[in-house]
Amino acid sequence: MYLTDPIEALKHQLDTLGETAKKGFVRLNTPCQVDSLIGWLNVQSVLPHIYWKSRDADAVEHVTLGAVKAFDSLVALQADLAALAGIGGEQPDYFGGMAFDPDSPGWQHFPGCHFLLPRIELRRQEGVGTLSLNLRFDDRCPDTEIAQAHACLVVLKAEKALPRLLPYIYQREDRPAQREWAAWVERVTHPNHLGHTPKVVLSRQTCLTAPEMPNPWALLAHWQAGAADCFHFGIQLTPHEAFIGCPPERLYKREGRHLMTEALAGTTRRGQDAQQDQALADALLADKKNSLENQCVYQQLLTQLEPLSSQVQMGEAHIVKLRSVQHIRRLIHAELHRDVTDQQLLAVLPPTPAVGGVPRESALAFIRQHERHQRGWYAGVFGRISHTSSDLAVAIRCAHIGPEAIRLYAGAGIVAGSQSDEEWRELDTKIADIMSLLGMG
């Protein structure tokens, strides 16, 4: 569908914006229907590109283009949130993420922290689409702001079908290799190490190279079709590099002062039929090693939330069934103190014990010493933040797609009782979905 009418409608609203309206944050909206938001995003020239959809059944699907403002620190982001809240009126959504270990070297072109207020948003909820243009007048020249917004509108293009995923032949290299992985697991599970660090989440980078790389947005669209109970995200800051994923794990969801988070840890595969599937789920709940892994996560979350909250409650353990794996999950609800901000939450919650370890600092020290690949934004944070509500995922089950390689990431929580061969197979299970899309499953 061509976007001529929605674009013209926004241009008209922009050209007729009254002087009294040029204050603070302004969002201009118009109805807009497209078949595929990712297909629309893929053809646009304005960068950055962001795609975000929460795992909730009634979630809003977002794609964004460009940036009115960008923030490479949580302090700057929180200051902007507070500034606009002080002005009043409509409050914007900010999209972006953080690296697993922001203070360590990461991926080129991906800062340790990066959130942005997008210039253009296309949103869809329950089949209804809205194209929006975002403007800021509190800290910039109105004429310049309008001119920059107009320049983004005039280059918008019509939606096109996503390119087909072609069957390339990929060369695979795992980092670490299995022998080195086994040595890591042996060190972590040594009684002397377990005495001070009962859990370390070790990760593997699977690097796939081929003469050509698949279109990242086509890959995400196919991936999300088989990941209905997951978050879906993608970010493209430069023309030839993207980070996409379909993570099952929520970092937290905040509505006002109510916060919901979860302990998602402990993994087994799916069964060949319903009977075997249930038997595997029952065995997972009863397994001491996996129960310990989940316990490490929820105990630390409870400890971190207690000083920020007036009330914290945790639910019973239950099984979450995904396409290739099953996990143990416990939901945690908290009522935050009145003055607690997203900046404070993001300063203490990530990296969670599900992707780092316990205690955090000694687990991170082991990871920094032994992992030679850069995790970058893998196992970091991705999502949406606003003054009134926020929703953020833990960036696992993901792929970094560059001009010469696809890098897949998976991790396993190593605790007492972990066996290196079993954990290695778990890594393969966790990347099975995207490997099958690439013709390697």
CSV table of C-alpha atoms in Angstrom, one decimal:
chain,number,residue,atom,x,y,z
A,1,MET,CA,0.0,0.0,0.0
A,2,TYR,CA,1.3,3.5,-0.9
A,3,LEU,CA,1.8,5.9,2.0
A,4,THR,CA,1.1,9.1,-0.1
A,5,ASP,CA,-2.0,10.1,1.9
A,6,PRO,CA,-0.6,9.5,5.4
A,7,ILE,CA,2.6,11.4,4.4
A,8,GLU,CA,0.6,14.3,3.0
A,9,ALA,CA,-1.6,14.4,6.1
A,10,LEU,CA,1.5,14.7,8.3
A,11,LYS,CA,3.0,17.3,6.1
A,12,HIS,CA,-0.2,19.3,6.3
A,13,GLN,CA,-0.3,19.0,10.1
A,14,LEU,CA,3.4,20.1,10.2
A,15,ASP,CA,2.9,23.1,7.9
A,16,THR,CA,-0.2,24.3,9.8
A,17,LEU,CA,1.3,23.8,13.3
A,18,GLY,CA,0.4,26.9,15.3
A,19,GLU,CA,3.0,28.9,17.2
A,20,THR,CA,1.3,28.1,20.5
A,21,ALA,CA,1.6,24.4,19.8
A,22,LYS,CA,5.4,24.5,19.4
A,23,LYS,CA,6.2,23.6,23.0
A,24,GLY,CA,7.9,20.6,24.6
A,25,PHE,CA,7.2,17.3,22.9
A,26,VAL,CA,4.7,17.2,20.0
A,27,ARG,CA,3.5,14.0,18.2
A,28,LEU,CA,1.5,14.4,15.0
A,29,ASN,CA,-0.6,11.3,14.1
A,30,THR,CA,-2.5,10.0,11.1
A,31,PRO,CA,-4.1,6.6,10.3
A,32,CYS,CA,-1.9,4.4,8.2
A,33,GLN,CA,-2.3,0.8,7.2
A,34,VAL,CA,0.4,-1.5,5.8
A,35,ASP,CA,0.6,-5.2,5.4
A,36,SER,CA,4.0,-5.7,7.1
A,37,LEU,CA,5.6,-3.2,9.4
A,38,ILE,CA,8.9,-4.9,8.9
A,39,GLY,CA,8.5,-4.8,5.1
A,40,TRP,CA,7.8,-1.1,5.4
A,41,LEU,CA,10.8,-0.6,7.6
A,42,ASN,CA,13.1,-2.5,5.3
A,43,VAL,CA,12.8,-0.1,2.4
A,44,GLN,CA,13.3,3.1,4.3
A,45,SER,CA,16.5,5.1,4.0
A,46,VAL,CA,16.3,7.1,7.3
A,47,LEU,CA,18.5,5.5,10.0
A,48,PRO,CA,18.4,4.2,12.7
A,49,HIS,CA,15.8,1.5,12.2
A,50,ILE,CA,14.2,-0.1,15.2
A,51,TYR,CA,11.6,-2.8,15.5
A,52,TRP,CA,10.0,-3.7,18.8
A,53,LYS,CA,7.1,-5.9,19.9
A,54,SER,CA,6.5,-7.1,23.5
A,55,ARG,CA,5.5,-10.7,24.1
A,56,ASP,CA,2.1,-9.7,25.6
A,57,ALA,CA,-0.9,-10.8,23.6
A,58,ASP,CA,-2.3,-7.3,23.1
A,59,ALA,CA,1.2,-5.7,22.6
A,60,VAL,CA,1.7,-2.7,20.3
A,61,GLU,CA,3.9,-3.4,17.3
A,62,HIS,CA,6.4,-0.6,16.8
A,63,VAL,CA,8.8,0.4,14.0
A,64,THR,CA,10.8,3.6,14.1
A,65,LEU,CA,13.0,5.7,11.9
A,66,GLY,CA,15.6,8.3,12.7
A,67,ALA,CA,16.2,10.1,16.0
A,68,VAL,CA,15.1,13.4,17.4
A,69,LYS,CA,17.5,12.8,20.2
A,70,ALA,CA,19.8,10.0,21.2
A,71,PHE,CA,21.3,9.1,24.6
A,72,ASP,CA,24.4,7.1,25.4
A,73,SER,CA,23.9,7.1,29.1
A,74,LEU,CA,21.1,6.3,31.5
A,75,VAL,CA,21.7,9.6,33.4
A,76,ALA,CA,21.1,11.6,30.2
A,77,LEU,CA,18.0,9.6,29.3
A,78,GLN,CA,16.5,10.0,32.8
A,79,ALA,CA,17.2,13.7,32.7
A,80,ASP,CA,15.2,14.0,29.4
A,81,LEU,CA,12.3,11.9,30.8
A,82,ALA,CA,12.2,14.2,33.8
A,83,ALA,CA,12.4,17.4,31.7
A,84,LEU,CA,9.5,16.5,29.6
A,85,ALA,CA,7.5,15.2,32.6
A,86,GLY,CA,8.0,18.6,34.1
A,87,ILE,CA,6.6,20.4,31.1
A,88,GLY,CA,3.5,18.1,31.0
A,89,GLY,CA,1.5,17.1,28.0
A,90,GLU,CA,2.0,13.9,26.0
A,91,GLN,CA,5.0,11.9,26.9
A,92,PRO,CA,7.2,10.1,24.3
A,93,ASP,CA,8.5,6.5,24.1
A,94,TYR,CA,12.2,5.9,23.9
A,95,PHE,CA,13.6,2.8,22.3
A,96,GLY,CA,17.0,1.2,22.6
A,97,GLY,CA,19.2,-1.0,24.7
A,98,MET,CA,22.4,-1.7,26.7
A,99,ALA,CA,25.3,-4.0,26.4
A,100,PHE,CA,25.7,-7.0,28.7
A,101,ASP,CA,28.8,-5.4,30.2
A,102,PRO,CA,28.7,-1.7,29.3
A,103,ASP,CA,32.1,-1.0,30.9
A,104,SER,CA,33.9,-3.6,28.8
A,105,PRO,CA,34.9,-3.4,25.1
A,106,GLY,CA,31.9,-4.2,22.9
A,107,TRP,CA,30.7,-4.2,19.3
A,108,GLN,CA,31.8,-1.5,16.9
A,109,HIS,CA,28.9,0.9,16.2
A,110,PHE,CA,27.0,-0.3,19.3
A,111,PRO,CA,27.6,1.9,22.4
A,112,GLY,CA,27.4,0.5,25.9
A,113,CYS,CA,24.1,2.2,26.2
A,114,HIS,CA,21.9,3.7,23.5
A,115,PHE,CA,18.3,4.9,23.6
A,116,LEU,CA,16.6,7.2,21.2
A,117,LEU,CA,13.5,9.3,20.8
A,118,PRO,CA,12.5,8.4,17.2
A,119,ARG,CA,11.6,10.9,14.5
A,120,ILE,CA,9.1,8.7,12.8
A,121,GLU,CA,7.0,5.9,14.3
A,122,LEU,CA,4.6,3.4,12.7
A,123,ARG,CA,2.6,1.6,15.3
A,124,ARG,CA,-0.1,-1.1,15.1
A,125,GLN,CA,-2.4,-2.5,17.7
A,126,GLU,CA,-5.2,-4.9,17.2
A,127,GLY,CA,-4.9,-4.3,13.4
A,128,VAL,CA,-5.1,-0.5,13.6
A,129,GLY,CA,-2.0,1.4,12.2
A,130,THR,CA,-0.9,4.9,13.1
A,131,LEU,CA,2.0,6.9,11.5
A,132,SER,CA,3.5,9.5,13.8
A,133,LEU,CA,6.0,12.3,13.5
A,134,ASN,CA,7.8,13.4,16.7
A,135,LEU,CA,9.0,16.9,17.3
A,136,ARG,CA,10.8,18.6,20.2
A,137,PHE,CA,10.6,22.4,20.8
A,138,ASP,CA,11.8,22.7,24.4
A,139,ASP,CA,15.5,22.8,23.6
A,140,ARG,CA,15.9,23.6,19.9
A,141,CYS,CA,15.1,26.2,17.2
A,142,PRO,CA,11.5,25.6,16.0
A,143,ASP,CA,12.3,26.4,12.3
A,144,THR,CA,15.2,23.9,12.3
A,145,GLU,CA,13.1,21.2,14.0
A,146,ILE,CA,10.3,21.6,11.4
A,147,ALA,CA,12.8,21.5,8.5
A,148,GLN,CA,14.5,18.4,9.8
A,149,ALA,CA,11.1,16.7,10.3
A,150,HIS,CA,10.0,17.7,6.8
A,151,ALA,CA,13.2,16.2,5.3
A,152,CYS,CA,12.4,12.8,6.9
A,153,LEU,CA,8.8,12.8,5.6
A,154,VAL,CA,9.7,13.5,2.0
A,155,VAL,CA,12.0,10.4,1.7
A,156,LEU,CA,9.5,7.9,3.0
A,157,LYS,CA,8.9,5.1,0.6
A,158,ALA,CA,6.0,2.6,-0.1
A,159,GLU,CA,6.0,-0.8,1.6
A,160,LYS,CA,7.5,-3.6,-0.4
A,161,ALA,CA,7.6,-7.4,0.1
A,162,LEU,CA,10.6,-8.6,2.0
A,163,PRO,CA,13.3,-10.4,0.0
A,164,ARG,CA,13.4,-14.1,0.1
A,165,LEU,CA,15.8,-15.9,2.4
A,166,LEU,CA,18.2,-17.7,0.0
A,167,PRO,CA,19.9,-21.0,0.9
A,168,TYR,CA,23.5,-20.0,1.4
A,169,ILE,CA,26.2,-22.4,2.4
A,170,TYR,CA,27.7,-21.2,5.7
A,171,GLN,CA,31.0,-22.0,7.3
A,172,ARG,CA,30.7,-22.4,11.1
A,173,GLU,CA,33.1,-21.7,13.8
A,174,ASP,CA,32.2,-21.9,17.5
A,175,ARG,CA,34.0,-19.7,20.0
A,176,PRO,CA,35.0,-21.3,22.3
A,177,ALA,CA,35.4,-24.7,20.7
A,178,GLN,CA,34.0,-27.6,22.7
A,179,ARG,CA,37.3,-28.6,24.3
A,180,GLU,CA,37.9,-25.2,25.7
A,181,TRP,CA,34.2,-25.0,26.8
A,182,ALA,CA,34.7,-28.3,28.8
A,183,ALA,CA,37.7,-26.7,30.5
A,184,TRP,CA,35.7,-23.7,31.5
A,185,VAL,CA,32.9,-25.8,33.0
A,186,GLU,CA,35.4,-27.9,34.9
A,187,ARG,CA,36.9,-24.7,36.5
A,188,VAL,CA,33.5,-23.3,37.4
A,189,THR,CA,32.3,-26.6,39.0
A,190,HIS,CA,35.4,-27.1,41.0
A,191,PRO,CA,34.5,-27.1,44.7
A,192,ASN,CA,37.0,-24.3,45.4
A,193,HIS,CA,35.3,-22.1,42.8
A,194,LEU,CA,31.7,-23.0,43.8
A,195,GLY,CA,32.5,-22.0,47.3
A,196,HIS,CA,32.6,-18.3,46.4
A,197,THR,CA,30.7,-18.3,43.0
A,198,PRO,CA,27.9,-20.8,42.8
A,199,LYS,CA,26.8,-19.9,39.3
A,200,VAL,CA,28.5,-18.5,36.2
A,201,VAL,CA,26.6,-18.2,32.9
A,202,LEU,CA,29.1,-19.0,30.1
A,203,SER,CA,28.3,-18.1,26.6
A,204,ARG,CA,29.3,-19.2,23.1
A,205,GLN,CA,29.5,-17.3,19.9
A,206,THR,CA,28.7,-19.3,16.7
A,207,CYS,CA,30.1,-17.4,13.8
A,208,LEU,CA,28.6,-18.2,10.3
A,209,THR,CA,30.3,-16.9,7.2
A,210,ALA,CA,29.1,-17.0,3.6
A,211,PRO,CA,29.7,-15.0,0.3
A,212,GLU,CA,26.5,-13.0,1.1
A,213,MET,CA,24.5,-12.2,4.2
A,214,PRO,CA,20.7,-12.6,4.5
A,215,ASN,CA,18.5,-9.5,4.9
A,216,PRO,CA,18.2,-9.0,8.6
A,217,TRP,CA,14.6,-7.9,8.5
A,218,ALA,CA,13.5,-10.8,6.3
A,219,LEU,CA,15.3,-13.1,8.8
A,220,LEU,CA,13.5,-11.5,11.8
A,221,ALA,CA,10.1,-11.7,10.1
A,222,HIS,CA,10.6,-15.5,9.5
A,223,TRP,CA,12.0,-16.0,12.9
A,224,GLN,CA,9.2,-14.3,14.8
A,225,ALA,CA,6.5,-16.4,12.9
A,226,GLY,CA,7.7,-19.4,15.0
A,227,ALA,CA,8.2,-17.4,18.3
A,228,ALA,CA,4.8,-16.2,19.2
A,229,ASP,CA,5.4,-16.2,23.0
A,230,CYS,CA,8.6,-14.2,22.8
A,231,PHE,CA,9.6,-10.6,22.5
A,232,HIS,CA,10.7,-9.5,18.9
A,233,PHE,CA,13.3,-6.8,18.3
A,234,GLY,CA,15.7,-5.4,15.8
A,235,ILE,CA,18.0,-2.4,15.6
A,236,GLN,CA,20.0,-1.1,12.7
A,237,LEU,CA,22.3,1.8,13.4
A,238,THR,CA,24.4,1.6,10.2
A,239,PRO,CA,23.5,0.4,6.7
A,240,HIS,CA,25.3,-2.9,6.8
A,241,GLU,CA,24.9,-4.1,10.4
A,242,ALA,CA,21.9,-5.2,12.5
A,243,PHE,CA,21.1,-6.9,15.8
A,244,ILE,CA,17.9,-8.9,15.9
A,245,GLY,CA,16.3,-11.4,18.3
A,246,CYS,CA,13.3,-13.2,19.7
A,247,PRO,CA,14.0,-13.5,23.4
A,248,PRO,CA,11.7,-15.2,25.8
A,249,GLU,CA,12.9,-13.4,28.9
A,250,ARG,CA,11.5,-10.2,30.4
A,251,LEU,CA,13.9,-7.9,32.3
A,252,TYR,CA,11.0,-6.0,33.7
A,253,LYS,CA,7.7,-4.4,32.9
A,254,ARG,CA,6.7,-1.2,34.8
A,255,GLU,CA,3.3,0.4,34.8
A,256,GLY,CA,3.5,3.4,37.0
A,257,ARG,CA,5.0,2.1,40.3
A,258,HIS,CA,4.0,-1.6,39.7
A,259,LEU,CA,6.9,-3.7,38.4
A,260,MET,CA,6.8,-7.2,37.1
A,261,THR,CA,9.9,-9.3,36.5
A,262,GLU,CA,10.8,-13.0,36.4
A,263,ALA,CA,13.3,-15.7,37.1
A,264,LEU,CA,13.7,-17.6,33.8
A,265,ALA,CA,16.4,-20.2,34.2
A,266,GLY,CA,16.6,-24.0,33.9
A,267,THR,CA,16.2,-25.6,30.5
A,268,THR,CA,15.3,-28.8,28.8
A,269,ARG,CA,14.4,-29.7,25.2
A,270,ARG,CA,10.9,-30.2,23.8
A,271,GLY,CA,9.5,-33.7,23.4
A,272,GLN,CA,8.6,-35.5,20.2
A,273,ASP,CA,5.0,-35.8,21.4
A,274,ALA,CA,2.8,-34.5,24.2
A,275,GLN,CA,3.5,-37.3,26.5
A,276,GLN,CA,7.3,-37.1,26.2
A,277,ASP,CA,7.0,-33.3,26.3
A,278,GLN,CA,5.2,-33.4,29.7
A,279,ALA,CA,7.6,-36.0,31.0
A,280,LEU,CA,10.6,-33.7,30.2
A,281,ALA,CA,8.8,-30.8,31.8
A,282,ASP,CA,8.1,-32.8,35.0
A,283,ALA,CA,11.8,-33.9,35.1
A,284,LEU,CA,12.9,-30.3,34.7
A,285,LEU,CA,10.9,-29.1,37.7
A,286,ALA,CA,12.2,-32.0,39.8
A,287,ASP,CA,15.9,-31.6,38.7
A,288,LYS,CA,18.1,-30.3,41.5
A,289,LYS,CA,20.7,-28.7,39.1
A,290,ASN,CA,18.0,-26.7,37.2
A,291,SER,CA,16.1,-25.8,40.4
A,292,LEU,CA,19.4,-24.4,41.8
A,293,GLU,CA,20.0,-22.4,38.6
A,294,ASN,CA,16.5,-20.9,38.9
A,295,GLN,CA,16.9,-20.3,42.6
A,296,CYS,CA,20.2,-18.3,42.1
A,297,VAL,CA,18.2,-16.0,39.8
A,298,TYR,CA,15.2,-15.3,41.9
A,299,GLN,CA,17.1,-14.9,45.2
A,300,GLN,CA,19.2,-12.2,43.6
A,301,LEU,CA,16.2,-10.4,42.0
A,302,LEU,CA,14.4,-10.4,45.4
A,303,THR,CA,17.5,-9.0,47.1
A,304,GLN,CA,17.9,-6.2,44.4
A,305,LEU,CA,14.2,-5.2,44.5
A,306,GLU,CA,13.7,-5.2,48.3
A,307,PRO,CA,15.3,-1.7,48.9
A,308,LEU,CA,13.5,-0.2,45.9
A,309,SER,CA,10.0,-1.6,46.8
A,310,SER,CA,7.4,-1.4,49.5
A,311,GLN,CA,6.2,-4.9,48.7
A,312,VAL,CA,7.6,-7.9,46.7
A,313,GLN,CA,5.8,-11.1,45.9
A,314,MET,CA,7.0,-14.2,44.0
A,315,GLY,CA,4.8,-16.8,42.4
A,316,GLU,CA,5.2,-20.6,42.1
A,317,ALA,CA,7.5,-22.2,39.6
A,318,HIS,CA,5.9,-23.2,36.3
A,319,ILE,CA,7.1,-24.4,32.9
A,320,VAL,CA,7.3,-22.1,29.8
A,321,LYS,CA,7.2,-24.1,26.5
A,322,LEU,CA,8.9,-22.5,23.5
A,323,ARG,CA,9.5,-23.9,20.1
A,324,SER,CA,12.7,-25.8,20.8
A,325,VAL,CA,13.1,-25.6,24.6
A,326,GLN,CA,11.2,-25.5,27.9
A,327,HIS,CA,12.2,-23.2,30.8
A,328,ILE,CA,11.4,-22.9,34.5
A,329,ARG,CA,9.8,-19.5,35.2
A,330,ARG,CA,8.8,-17.7,38.4
A,331,LEU,CA,7.0,-14.4,38.2
A,332,ILE,CA,7.9,-11.6,40.7
A,333,HIS,CA,5.7,-8.5,41.4
A,334,ALA,CA,6.8,-5.4,43.2
A,335,GLU,CA,5.4,-2.1,44.3
A,336,LEU,CA,8.2,0.5,43.8
A,337,HIS,CA,8.8,3.4,46.1
A,338,ARG,CA,7.5,6.7,44.7
A,339,ASP,CA,10.8,8.1,43.6
A,340,VAL,CA,12.3,5.0,42.0
A,341,THR,CA,13.3,5.6,38.3
A,342,ASP,CA,14.1,3.4,35.3
A,343,GLN,CA,17.7,4.7,35.7
A,344,GLN,CA,17.8,3.1,39.1
A,345,LEU,CA,16.3,-0.1,37.9
A,346,LEU,CA,18.7,-0.4,35.0
A,347,ALA,CA,21.6,0.3,37.3
A,348,VAL,CA,20.9,-2.7,39.5
A,349,LEU,CA,18.9,-5.3,37.7
A,350,PRO,CA,21.0,-6.2,34.6
A,351,PRO,CA,22.9,-8.3,34.0
A,352,THR,CA,20.5,-10.7,35.7
A,353,PRO,CA,21.8,-13.9,37.3
A,354,ALA,CA,20.2,-15.8,34.4
A,355,VAL,CA,22.8,-14.4,32.0
A,356,GLY,CA,25.7,-13.4,34.3
A,357,GLY,CA,25.9,-15.4,37.5
A,358,VAL,CA,26.0,-15.2,41.3
A,359,PRO,CA,27.5,-13.2,42.9
A,360,ARG,CA,27.5,-10.8,40.0
A,361,GLU,CA,31.0,-9.3,40.3
A,362,SER,CA,32.9,-12.6,40.7
A,363,ALA,CA,30.8,-14.2,37.9
A,364,LEU,CA,31.6,-11.2,35.6
A,365,ALA,CA,35.2,-11.4,36.5
A,366,PHE,CA,35.3,-15.1,35.4
A,367,ILE,CA,33.5,-14.2,32.1
A,368,ARG,CA,35.8,-11.2,31.4
A,369,GLN,CA,38.9,-13.4,32.0
A,370,HIS,CA,37.9,-16.4,29.9
A,371,GLU,CA,35.5,-15.4,27.2
A,372,ARG,CA,37.5,-14.0,24.2
A,373,HIS,CA,34.5,-13.1,22.1
A,374,GLN,CA,32.7,-9.8,22.8
A,375,ARG,CA,29.2,-10.3,24.1
A,376,GLY,CA,28.3,-6.8,23.1
A,377,TRP,CA,24.5,-6.4,23.3
A,378,TYR,CA,23.9,-10.1,23.6
A,379,ALA,CA,22.5,-10.8,27.1
A,380,GLY,CA,22.0,-7.1,27.5
A,381,VAL,CA,18.8,-5.1,27.5
A,382,PHE,CA,16.4,-4.1,24.7
A,383,GLY,CA,13.0,-2.4,24.8
A,384,ARG,CA,10.9,0.7,25.4
A,385,ILE,CA,11.0,3.3,28.2
A,386,SER,CA,8.6,6.1,28.9
A,387,HIS,CA,7.6,8.3,31.9
A,388,THR,CA,4.5,6.3,32.7
A,389,SER,CA,5.5,2.7,31.6
A,390,SER,CA,8.5,0.7,30.4
A,391,ASP,CA,8.9,-2.8,29.0
A,392,LEU,CA,12.4,-4.4,28.5
A,393,ALA,CA,13.6,-7.8,27.4
A,394,VAL,CA,16.8,-9.6,28.2
A,395,ALA,CA,18.5,-9.7,24.7
A,396,ILE,CA,19.1,-13.5,24.4
A,397,ARG,CA,18.1,-15.8,21.4
A,398,CYS,CA,19.6,-13.2,19.1
A,399,ALA,CA,21.8,-12.7,16.0
A,400,HIS,CA,24.3,-9.9,15.1
A,401,ILE,CA,24.4,-9.6,11.3
A,402,GLY,CA,27.3,-7.8,9.8
A,403,PRO,CA,28.6,-7.5,6.2
A,404,GLU,CA,30.7,-10.6,6.4
A,405,ALA,CA,29.3,-12.8,9.2
A,406,ILE,CA,26.3,-13.8,11.3
A,407,ARG,CA,27.1,-14.2,15.0
A,408,LEU,CA,24.7,-16.2,17.0
A,409,TYR,CA,24.9,-16.3,20.8
A,410,ALA,CA,23.7,-18.7,23.5
A,411,GLY,CA,24.6,-19.2,27.1
A,412,ALA,CA,24.2,-21.8,29.8
A,413,GLY,CA,24.1,-21.4,33.6
A,414,ILE,CA,26.9,-23.5,35.1
A,415,VAL,CA,26.3,-24.6,38.7
A,416,ALA,CA,27.1,-27.6,40.9
A,417,GLY,CA,26.2,-30.7,38.9
A,418,SER,CA,26.6,-29.2,35.4
A,419,GLN,CA,28.0,-31.5,32.8
A,420,SER,CA,29.9,-29.9,29.9
A,421,ASP,CA,28.5,-32.1,27.2
A,422,GLU,CA,25.0,-31.6,28.3
A,423,GLU,CA,25.5,-27.8,28.5
A,424,TRP,CA,27.1,-27.8,25.1
A,425,ARG,CA,24.0,-29.5,23.6
A,426,GLU,CA,21.8,-27.0,25.4
A,427,LEU,CA,23.6,-24.2,23.5
A,428,ASP,CA,22.8,-25.9,20.2
A,429,THR,CA,19.2,-26.3,21.2
A,430,LYS,CA,18.9,-22.6,22.1
A,431,ILE,CA,20.1,-21.5,18.6
A,432,ALA,CA,18.1,-24.3,16.8
A,433,ASP,CA,15.3,-22.0,15.6
A,434,ILE,CA,17.5,-19.5,13.7
A,435,MET,CA,19.9,-22.3,12.5
A,436,SER,CA,16.9,-24.0,10.8
A,437,LEU,CA,15.9,-20.7,9.1
A,438,LEU,CA,19.5,-20.5,7.7
A,439,GLY,CA,19.2,-24.0,6.4
A,440,MET,CA,21.5,-25.5,8.9
A,441,GLY,CA,19.0,-27.1,11.3
